[in-house]
GROMACS .gro file of C-alpha atoms in nm:
model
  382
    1UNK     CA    1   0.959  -4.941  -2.256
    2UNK     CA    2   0.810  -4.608  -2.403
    3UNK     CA    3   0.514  -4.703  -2.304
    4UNK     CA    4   0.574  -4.797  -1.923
    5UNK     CA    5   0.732  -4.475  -1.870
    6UNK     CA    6   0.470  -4.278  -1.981
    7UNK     CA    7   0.252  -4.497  -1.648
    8UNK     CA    8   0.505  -4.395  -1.442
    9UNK     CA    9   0.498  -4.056  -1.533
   10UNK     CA   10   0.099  -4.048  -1.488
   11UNK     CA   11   0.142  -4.228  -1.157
   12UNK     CA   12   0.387  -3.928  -1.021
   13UNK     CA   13   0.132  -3.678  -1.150
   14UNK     CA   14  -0.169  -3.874  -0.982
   15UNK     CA   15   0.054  -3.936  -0.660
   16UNK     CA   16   0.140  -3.518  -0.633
   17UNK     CA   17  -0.255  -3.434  -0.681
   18UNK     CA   18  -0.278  -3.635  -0.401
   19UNK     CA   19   0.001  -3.514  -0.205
   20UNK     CA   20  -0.151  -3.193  -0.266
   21UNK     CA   21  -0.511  -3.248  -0.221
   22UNK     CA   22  -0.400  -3.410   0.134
   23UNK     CA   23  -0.154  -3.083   0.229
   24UNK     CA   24  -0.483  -2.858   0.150
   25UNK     CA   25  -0.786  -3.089   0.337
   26UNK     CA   26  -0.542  -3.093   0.607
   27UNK     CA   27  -0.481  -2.685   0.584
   28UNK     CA   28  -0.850  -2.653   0.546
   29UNK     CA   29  -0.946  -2.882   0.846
   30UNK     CA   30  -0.680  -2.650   1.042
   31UNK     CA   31  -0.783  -2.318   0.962
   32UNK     CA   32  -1.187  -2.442   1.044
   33UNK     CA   33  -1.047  -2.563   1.385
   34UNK     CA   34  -0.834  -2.246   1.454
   35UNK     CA   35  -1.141  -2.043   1.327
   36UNK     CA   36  -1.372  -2.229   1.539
   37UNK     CA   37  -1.120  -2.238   1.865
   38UNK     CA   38  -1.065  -1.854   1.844
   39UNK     CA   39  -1.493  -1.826   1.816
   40UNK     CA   40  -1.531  -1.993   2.123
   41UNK     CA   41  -1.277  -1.839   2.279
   42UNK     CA   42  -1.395  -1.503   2.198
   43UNK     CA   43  -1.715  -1.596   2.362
   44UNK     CA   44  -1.595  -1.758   2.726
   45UNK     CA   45  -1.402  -1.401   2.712
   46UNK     CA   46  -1.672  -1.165   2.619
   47UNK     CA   47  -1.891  -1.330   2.904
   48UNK     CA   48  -1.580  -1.300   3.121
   49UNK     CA   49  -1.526  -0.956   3.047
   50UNK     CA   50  -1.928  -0.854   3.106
   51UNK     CA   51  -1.935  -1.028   3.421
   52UNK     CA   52  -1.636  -0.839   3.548
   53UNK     CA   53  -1.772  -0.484   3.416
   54UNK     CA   54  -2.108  -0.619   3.683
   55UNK     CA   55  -1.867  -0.647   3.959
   56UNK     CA   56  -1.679  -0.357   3.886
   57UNK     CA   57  -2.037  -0.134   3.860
   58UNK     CA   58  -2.158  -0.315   4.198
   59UNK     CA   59  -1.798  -0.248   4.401
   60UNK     CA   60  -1.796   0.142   4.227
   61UNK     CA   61  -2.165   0.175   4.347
   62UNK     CA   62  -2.137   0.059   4.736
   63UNK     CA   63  -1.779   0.301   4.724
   64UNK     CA   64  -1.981   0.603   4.632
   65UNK     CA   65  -2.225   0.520   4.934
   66UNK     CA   66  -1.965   0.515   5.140
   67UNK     CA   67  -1.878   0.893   5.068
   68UNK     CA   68  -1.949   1.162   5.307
   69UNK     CA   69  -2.104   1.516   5.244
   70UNK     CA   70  -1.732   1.682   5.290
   71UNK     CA   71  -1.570   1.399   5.016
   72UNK     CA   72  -1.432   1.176   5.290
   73UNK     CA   73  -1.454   0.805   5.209
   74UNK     CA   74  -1.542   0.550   5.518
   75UNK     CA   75  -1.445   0.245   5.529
   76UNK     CA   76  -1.765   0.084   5.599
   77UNK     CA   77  -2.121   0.313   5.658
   78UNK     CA   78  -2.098   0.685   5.600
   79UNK     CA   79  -2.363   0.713   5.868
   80UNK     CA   80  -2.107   0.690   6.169
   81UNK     CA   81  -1.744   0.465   6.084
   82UNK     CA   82  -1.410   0.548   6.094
   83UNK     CA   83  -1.226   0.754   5.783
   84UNK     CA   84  -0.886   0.590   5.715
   85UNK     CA   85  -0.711   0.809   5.448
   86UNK     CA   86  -0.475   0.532   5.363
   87UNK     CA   87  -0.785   0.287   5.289
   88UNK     CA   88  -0.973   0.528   5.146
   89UNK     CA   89  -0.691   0.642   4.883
   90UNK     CA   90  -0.736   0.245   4.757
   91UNK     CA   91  -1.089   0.334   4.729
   92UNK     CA   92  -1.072   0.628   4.519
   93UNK     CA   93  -0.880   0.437   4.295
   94UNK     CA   94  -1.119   0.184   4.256
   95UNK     CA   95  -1.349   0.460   4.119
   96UNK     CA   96  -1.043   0.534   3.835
   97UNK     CA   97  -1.085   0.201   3.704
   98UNK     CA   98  -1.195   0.105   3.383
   99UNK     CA   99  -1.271  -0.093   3.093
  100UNK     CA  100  -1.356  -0.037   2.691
  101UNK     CA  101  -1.745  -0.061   2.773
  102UNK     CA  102  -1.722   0.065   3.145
  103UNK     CA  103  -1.541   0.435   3.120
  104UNK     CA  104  -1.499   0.647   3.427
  105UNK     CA  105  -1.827   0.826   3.452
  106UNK     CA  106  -1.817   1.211   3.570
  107UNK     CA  107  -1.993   1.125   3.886
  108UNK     CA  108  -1.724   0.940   3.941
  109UNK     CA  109  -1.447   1.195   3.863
  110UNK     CA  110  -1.640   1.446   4.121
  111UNK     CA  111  -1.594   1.185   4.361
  112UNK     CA  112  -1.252   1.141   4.344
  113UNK     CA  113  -1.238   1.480   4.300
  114UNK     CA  114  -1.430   1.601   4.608
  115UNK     CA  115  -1.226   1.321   4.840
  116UNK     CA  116  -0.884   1.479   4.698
  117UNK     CA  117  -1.041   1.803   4.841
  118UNK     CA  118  -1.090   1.669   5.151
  119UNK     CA  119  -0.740   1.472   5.173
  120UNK     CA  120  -0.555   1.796   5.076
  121UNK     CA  121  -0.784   2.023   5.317
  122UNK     CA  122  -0.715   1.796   5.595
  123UNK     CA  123  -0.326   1.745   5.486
  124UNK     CA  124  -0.251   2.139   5.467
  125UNK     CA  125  -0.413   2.142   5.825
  126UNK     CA  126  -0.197   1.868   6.019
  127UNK     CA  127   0.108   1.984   5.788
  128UNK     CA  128   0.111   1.677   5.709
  129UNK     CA  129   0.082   1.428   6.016
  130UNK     CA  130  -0.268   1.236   5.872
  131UNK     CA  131  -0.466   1.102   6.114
  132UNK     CA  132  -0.763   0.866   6.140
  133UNK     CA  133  -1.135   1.018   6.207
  134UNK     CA  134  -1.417   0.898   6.295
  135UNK     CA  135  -1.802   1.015   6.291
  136UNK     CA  136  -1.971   1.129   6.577
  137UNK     CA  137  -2.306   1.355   6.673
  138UNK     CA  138  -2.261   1.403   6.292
  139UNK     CA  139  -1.881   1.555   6.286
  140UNK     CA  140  -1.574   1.391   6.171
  141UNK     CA  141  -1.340   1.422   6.488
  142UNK     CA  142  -0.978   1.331   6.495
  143UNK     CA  143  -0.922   0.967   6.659
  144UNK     CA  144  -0.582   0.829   6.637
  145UNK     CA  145  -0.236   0.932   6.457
  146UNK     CA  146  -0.157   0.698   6.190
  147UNK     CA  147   0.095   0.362   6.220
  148UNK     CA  148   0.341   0.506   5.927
  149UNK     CA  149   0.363   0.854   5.769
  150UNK     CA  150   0.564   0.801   5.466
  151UNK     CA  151   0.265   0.502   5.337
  152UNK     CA  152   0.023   0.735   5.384
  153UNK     CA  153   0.199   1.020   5.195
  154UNK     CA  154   0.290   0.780   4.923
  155UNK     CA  155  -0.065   0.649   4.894
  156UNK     CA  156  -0.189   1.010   4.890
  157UNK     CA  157   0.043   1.098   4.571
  158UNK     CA  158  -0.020   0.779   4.409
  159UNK     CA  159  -0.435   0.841   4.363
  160UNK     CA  160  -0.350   1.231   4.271
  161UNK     CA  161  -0.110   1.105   4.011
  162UNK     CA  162  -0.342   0.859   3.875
  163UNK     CA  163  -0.631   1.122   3.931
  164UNK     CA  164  -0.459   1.377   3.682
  165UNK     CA  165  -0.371   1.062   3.453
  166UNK     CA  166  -0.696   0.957   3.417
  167UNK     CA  167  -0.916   1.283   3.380
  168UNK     CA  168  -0.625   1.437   3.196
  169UNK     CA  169  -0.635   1.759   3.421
  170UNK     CA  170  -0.360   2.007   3.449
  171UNK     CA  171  -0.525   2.295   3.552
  172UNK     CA  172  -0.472   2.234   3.932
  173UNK     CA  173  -0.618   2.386   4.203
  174UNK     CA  174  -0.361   2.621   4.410
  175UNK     CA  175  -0.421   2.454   4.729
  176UNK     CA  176  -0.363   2.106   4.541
  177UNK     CA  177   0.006   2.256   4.459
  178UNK     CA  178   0.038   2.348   4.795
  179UNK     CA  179  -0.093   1.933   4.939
  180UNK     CA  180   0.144   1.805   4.658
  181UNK     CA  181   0.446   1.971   4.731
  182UNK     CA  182   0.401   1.953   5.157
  183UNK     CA  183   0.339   1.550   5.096
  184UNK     CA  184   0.701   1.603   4.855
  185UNK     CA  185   0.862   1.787   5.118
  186UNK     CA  186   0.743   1.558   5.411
  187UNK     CA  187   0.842   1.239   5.205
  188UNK     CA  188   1.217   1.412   5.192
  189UNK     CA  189   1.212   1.469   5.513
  190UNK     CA  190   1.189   1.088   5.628
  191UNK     CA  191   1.461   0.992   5.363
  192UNK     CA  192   1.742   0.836   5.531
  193UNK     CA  193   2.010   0.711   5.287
  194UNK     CA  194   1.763   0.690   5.052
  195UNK     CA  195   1.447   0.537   5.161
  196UNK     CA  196   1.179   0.695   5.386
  197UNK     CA  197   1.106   0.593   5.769
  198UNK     CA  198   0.803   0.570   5.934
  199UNK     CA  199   0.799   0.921   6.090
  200UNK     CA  200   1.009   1.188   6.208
  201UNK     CA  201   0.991   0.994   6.573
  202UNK     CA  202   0.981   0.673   6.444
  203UNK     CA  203   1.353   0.523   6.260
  204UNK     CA  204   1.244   0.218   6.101
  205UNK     CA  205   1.240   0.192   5.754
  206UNK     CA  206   0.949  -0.059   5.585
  207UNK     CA  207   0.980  -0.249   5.267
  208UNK     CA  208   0.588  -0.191   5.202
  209UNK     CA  209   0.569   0.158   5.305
  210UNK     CA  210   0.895   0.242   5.081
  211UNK     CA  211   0.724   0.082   4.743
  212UNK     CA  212   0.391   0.294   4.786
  213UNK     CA  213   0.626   0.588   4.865
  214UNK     CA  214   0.794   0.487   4.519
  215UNK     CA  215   0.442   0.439   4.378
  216UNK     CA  216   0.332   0.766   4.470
  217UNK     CA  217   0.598   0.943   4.265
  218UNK     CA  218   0.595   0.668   4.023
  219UNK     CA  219   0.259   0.784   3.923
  220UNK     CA  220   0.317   1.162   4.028
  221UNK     CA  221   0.595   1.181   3.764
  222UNK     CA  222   0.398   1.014   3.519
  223UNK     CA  223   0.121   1.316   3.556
  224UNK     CA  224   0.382   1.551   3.387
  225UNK     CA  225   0.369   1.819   3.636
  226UNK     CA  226   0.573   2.176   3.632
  227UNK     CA  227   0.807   2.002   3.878
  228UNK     CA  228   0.818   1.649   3.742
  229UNK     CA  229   1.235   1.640   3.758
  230UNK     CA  230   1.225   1.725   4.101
  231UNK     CA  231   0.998   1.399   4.123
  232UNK     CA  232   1.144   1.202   3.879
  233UNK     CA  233   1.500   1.231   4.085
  234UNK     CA  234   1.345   1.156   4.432
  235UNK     CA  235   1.150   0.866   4.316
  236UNK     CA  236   1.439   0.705   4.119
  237UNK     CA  237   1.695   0.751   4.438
  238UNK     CA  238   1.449   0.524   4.654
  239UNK     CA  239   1.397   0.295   4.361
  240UNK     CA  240   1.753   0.246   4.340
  241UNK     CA  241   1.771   0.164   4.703
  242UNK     CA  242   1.499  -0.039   4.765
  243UNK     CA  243   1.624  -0.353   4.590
  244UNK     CA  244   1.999  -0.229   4.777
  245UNK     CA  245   1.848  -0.249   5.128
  246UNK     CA  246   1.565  -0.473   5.120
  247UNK     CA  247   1.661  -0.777   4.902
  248UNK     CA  248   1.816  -1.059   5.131
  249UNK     CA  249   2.041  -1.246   4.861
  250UNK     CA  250   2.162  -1.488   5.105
  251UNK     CA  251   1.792  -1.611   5.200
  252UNK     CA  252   1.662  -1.488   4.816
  253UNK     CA  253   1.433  -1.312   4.985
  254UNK     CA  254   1.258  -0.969   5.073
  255UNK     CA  255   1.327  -0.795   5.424
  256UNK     CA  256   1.022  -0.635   5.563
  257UNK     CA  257   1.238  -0.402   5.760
  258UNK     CA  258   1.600  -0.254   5.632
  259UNK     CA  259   1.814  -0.405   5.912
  260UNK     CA  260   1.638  -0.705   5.995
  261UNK     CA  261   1.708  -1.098   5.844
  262UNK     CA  262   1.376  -1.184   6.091
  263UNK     CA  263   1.150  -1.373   5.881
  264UNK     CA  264   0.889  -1.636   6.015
  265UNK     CA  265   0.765  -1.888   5.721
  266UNK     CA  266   0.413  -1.973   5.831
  267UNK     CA  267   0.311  -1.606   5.874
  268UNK     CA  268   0.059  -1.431   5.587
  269UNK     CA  269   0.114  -1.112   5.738
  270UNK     CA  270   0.403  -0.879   5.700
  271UNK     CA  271   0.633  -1.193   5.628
  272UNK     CA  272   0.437  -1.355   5.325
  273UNK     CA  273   0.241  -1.037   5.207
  274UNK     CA  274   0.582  -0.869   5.169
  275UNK     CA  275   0.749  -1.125   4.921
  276UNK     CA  276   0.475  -0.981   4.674
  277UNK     CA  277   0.439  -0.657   4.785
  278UNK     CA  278   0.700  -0.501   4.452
  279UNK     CA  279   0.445  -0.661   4.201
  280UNK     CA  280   0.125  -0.542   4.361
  281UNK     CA  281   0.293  -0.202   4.314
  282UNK     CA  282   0.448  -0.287   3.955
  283UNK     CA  283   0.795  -0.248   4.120
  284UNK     CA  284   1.061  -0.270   3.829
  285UNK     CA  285   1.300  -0.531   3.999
  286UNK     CA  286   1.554  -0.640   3.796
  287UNK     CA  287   1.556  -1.002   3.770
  288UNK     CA  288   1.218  -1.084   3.734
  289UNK     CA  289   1.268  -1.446   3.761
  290UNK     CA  290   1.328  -1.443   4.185
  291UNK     CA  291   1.000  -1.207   4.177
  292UNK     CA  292   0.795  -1.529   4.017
  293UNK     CA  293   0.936  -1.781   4.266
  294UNK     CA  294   0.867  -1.574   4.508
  295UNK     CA  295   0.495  -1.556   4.370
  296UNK     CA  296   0.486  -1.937   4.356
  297UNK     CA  297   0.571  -2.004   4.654
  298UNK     CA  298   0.352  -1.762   4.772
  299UNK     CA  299   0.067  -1.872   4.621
  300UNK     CA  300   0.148  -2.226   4.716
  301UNK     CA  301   0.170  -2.157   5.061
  302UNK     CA  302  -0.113  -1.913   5.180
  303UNK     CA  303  -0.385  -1.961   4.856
  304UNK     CA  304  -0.443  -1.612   4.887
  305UNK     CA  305  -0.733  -1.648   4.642
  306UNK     CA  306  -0.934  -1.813   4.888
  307UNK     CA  307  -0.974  -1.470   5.119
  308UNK     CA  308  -0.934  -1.679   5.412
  309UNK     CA  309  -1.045  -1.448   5.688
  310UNK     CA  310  -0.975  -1.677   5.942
  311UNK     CA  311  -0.578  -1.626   5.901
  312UNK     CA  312  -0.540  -1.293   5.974
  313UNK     CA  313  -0.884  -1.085   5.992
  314UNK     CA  314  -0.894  -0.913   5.679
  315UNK     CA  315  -0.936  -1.003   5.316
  316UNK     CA  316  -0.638  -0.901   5.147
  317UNK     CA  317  -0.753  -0.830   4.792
  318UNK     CA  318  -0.457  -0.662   4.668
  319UNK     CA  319  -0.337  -0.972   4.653
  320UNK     CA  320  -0.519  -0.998   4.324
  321UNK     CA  321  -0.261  -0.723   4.202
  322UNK     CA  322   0.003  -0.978   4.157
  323UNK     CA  323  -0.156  -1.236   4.011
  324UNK     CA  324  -0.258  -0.949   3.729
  325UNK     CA  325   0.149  -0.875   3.723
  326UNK     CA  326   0.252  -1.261   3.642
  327UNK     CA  327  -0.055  -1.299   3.429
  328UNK     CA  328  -0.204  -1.596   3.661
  329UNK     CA  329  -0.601  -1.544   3.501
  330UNK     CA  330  -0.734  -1.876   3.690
  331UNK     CA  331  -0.626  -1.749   4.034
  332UNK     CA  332  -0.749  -1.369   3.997
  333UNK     CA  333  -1.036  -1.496   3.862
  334UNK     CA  334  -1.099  -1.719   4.153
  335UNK     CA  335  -1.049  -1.455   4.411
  336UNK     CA  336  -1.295  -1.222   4.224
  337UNK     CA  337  -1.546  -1.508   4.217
  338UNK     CA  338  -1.482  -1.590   4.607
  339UNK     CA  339  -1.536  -1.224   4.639
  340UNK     CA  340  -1.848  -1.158   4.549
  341UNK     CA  341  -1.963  -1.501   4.683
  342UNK     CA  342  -1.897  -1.469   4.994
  343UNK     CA  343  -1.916  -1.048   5.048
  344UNK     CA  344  -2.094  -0.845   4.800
  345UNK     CA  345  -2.461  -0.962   4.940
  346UNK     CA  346  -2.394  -0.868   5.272
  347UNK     CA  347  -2.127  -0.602   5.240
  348UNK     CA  348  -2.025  -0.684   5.656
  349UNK     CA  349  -1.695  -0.677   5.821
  350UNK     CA  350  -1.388  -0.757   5.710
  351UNK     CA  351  -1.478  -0.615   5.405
  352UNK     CA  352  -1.478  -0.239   5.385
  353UNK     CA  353  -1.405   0.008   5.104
  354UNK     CA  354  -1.059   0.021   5.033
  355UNK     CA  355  -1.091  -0.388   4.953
  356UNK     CA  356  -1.355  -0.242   4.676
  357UNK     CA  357  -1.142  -0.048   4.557
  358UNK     CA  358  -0.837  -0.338   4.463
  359UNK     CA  359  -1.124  -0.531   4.381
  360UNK     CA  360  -1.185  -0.266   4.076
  361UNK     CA  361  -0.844  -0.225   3.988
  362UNK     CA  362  -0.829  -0.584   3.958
  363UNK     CA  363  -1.112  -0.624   3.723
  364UNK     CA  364  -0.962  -0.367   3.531
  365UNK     CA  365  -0.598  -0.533   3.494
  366UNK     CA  366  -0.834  -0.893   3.453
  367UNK     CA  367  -1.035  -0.737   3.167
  368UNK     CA  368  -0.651  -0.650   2.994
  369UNK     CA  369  -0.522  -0.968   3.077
  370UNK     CA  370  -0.833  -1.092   2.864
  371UNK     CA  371  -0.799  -0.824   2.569
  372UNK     CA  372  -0.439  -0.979   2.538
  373UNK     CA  373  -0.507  -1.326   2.532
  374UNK     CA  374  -0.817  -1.287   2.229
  375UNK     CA  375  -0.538  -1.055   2.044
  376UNK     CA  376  -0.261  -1.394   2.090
  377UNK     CA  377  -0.581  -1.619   2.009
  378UNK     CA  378  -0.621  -1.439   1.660
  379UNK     CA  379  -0.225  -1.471   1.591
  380UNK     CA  380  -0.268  -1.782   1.565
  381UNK     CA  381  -0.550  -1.785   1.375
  382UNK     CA  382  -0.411  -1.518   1.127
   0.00000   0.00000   0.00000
């Protein structure tokens, strides 16, 4: 009896150095395949990440071509071409972008620099009313008034906010002051219960134009300026009221204009574009949920990735910008690809330098997007 205890006894011993053994093979073989998995990854993301710092050199390099002796940004051949300020804002930004191996050079700071000269020159001149130019017999001459005042104001604050973000500059120039506070002043002007209008002649009030007016002194406030409180109260009384005026609960929807239910399904353009207009901007909406659906369905029903030209005449790459917002890597990265497929060689119409210019944001906010998913890819490795 003694005796066949004692083999039972040795058997439980052998069995647990089994157990054991087993539980670390099988931690072993795990940590190898995590090890290996996050190697791999690390690799499809590095070559990710260099092949977006090319684009984002190439769309940065044709931008600065595109610049005029005076700092004025066309939108397609500096030679003779129109000057849109609006467009050409988005362009300047596109020189801001960035990445770890890819900083903002100081060519590209004077750049931005010398078009915010321009912008404010011409600004302080109209009082204001922007218009578009155009090139002729070697002159920039004034062409047309522009379609909404308050999206061109807003556009104008949100590349000087970003501007004295990025370079870190707070020793403004006085006639900077002077554009800042007349674009400020004009913006309050339009304000109607809240959100801006198109113009002093013009009543209606715009979903899109109101989120780059709340973009502008988004990004104006986050500069830290002498009068940021003066900023910081403007831009939170339209935030409040976008979501109160445009958001159709009933149809769980976004209105394009304040006191309008019109809507048509199969358009891109303002109807679709509009639904996903708050997350190109980074729009803080409260229940982020209806903002995804919204994206889905979207997404679903145009493929914006595909820059189908044919829909509507232009590209629409700040479409990209919301894909970044919901994280969607496969779709931005297929509209970057498409891209420079189908437009980079050739650089022809529709594709003018404003598009450039979400095109480098959008590498910028991919290359995060990637950063984020190699520091989750080590968690799990850890």
């Amino acid at each position: 009896m003694h005796e066949h205890k004692q083999n039972q006894c040795k058997r439980k011993v052998k069995n647990r150095k089994n157990v054991v053994g087993l539980i670390i093979f099988c931690i072993t073989v795990g940590i190898v395949f995590l090890y290996a998995y996050y190697q791999n990854l690390r690799k499809e993301i590095d070559a990710r990440q260099k092949w977006l710092e090319t684009v984002l050199i190439g769309e940065k390099r044709w931008i600065l071509e595109n610049q005029g002796s005076e700092g004025e940004i066309y939108m397609n051949g500096s030679e003779a071409g129109d000057v849109n300020p609006y467009f050409a804002c988005m362009a300047a930004l596109g020189l801001l972008a960035e990445t770890k191996n890819c900083p903002i050079t100081e060519t590209e700071k004077k750049a931005v620099g010398r078009y915010l000269d321009w912008h404010t020159g011409i600004l302080l001149e109209t009082d204001g009313k922007m218009g578009i130019y155009r090139k002729e017999s070697g002159k920039l001459i004034y062409k047309e008034k522009v379609d909404s005042e308050d999206g061109y104001l807003g556009m104008y604050l949100f590349l000087m906010g970003k501007y004295l973000e990025k370079t870190e500059n707070t020793d403004l120039p006085e006639y900077w002051k002077k554009g800042i506070s007349l674009a400020l002043k004009k913006i309050q002007s339009l304000m109607r219960d809240g959100i801006t209008q198109v113009s002093e002649e013009n009543t209606t009030a715009y979903l899109m134009d109101n989120l780059e007016v709340w973009k502008g002194l988004h990004e104006l406030e986050l500069a830290g300026l002498e009068d940021t409180q003066a900023i910081s109260e403007m831009r939170k009384k339209i935030q409040a009221q976008i979501e109160n005026i445009f958001w159709d609960d009933a149809n769980q929807r976004w209105r394009i204009i304040g006191n309008s239910d019109l809507y048509d399904q199969i358009e891109f353009y303002p109807d679709g574009v509009a639904q996903i207009y708050p997350l190109i901007y980074e729009f803080p909406v409260k229940e982020k949920k209806k903002q995804k659906i919204l994206y889905d369905q979207f997404t679903e029903k145009f493929q914006w990735q595909k820059l189908n030209k044919k829909r509507n005449g232009f590209l629409w790459a700040m479409t990209g910008m919301a894909a970044a917002q919901m994280g969607d890597i496969n779709n931005l990265v297929e509209l970057i690809e498409n891209y420079e497929t189908e437009y980079c060689e050739n650089r022809k119409y529709p594709l003018y330098t404003g598009e450039a210019g979400w095109i480098c944001m959008e590498c910028e906010k991919l290359y995060r997007l990637y950063e984020r998913k190699i520091k989750t890819g080590f968690i799990l490795c850890a």
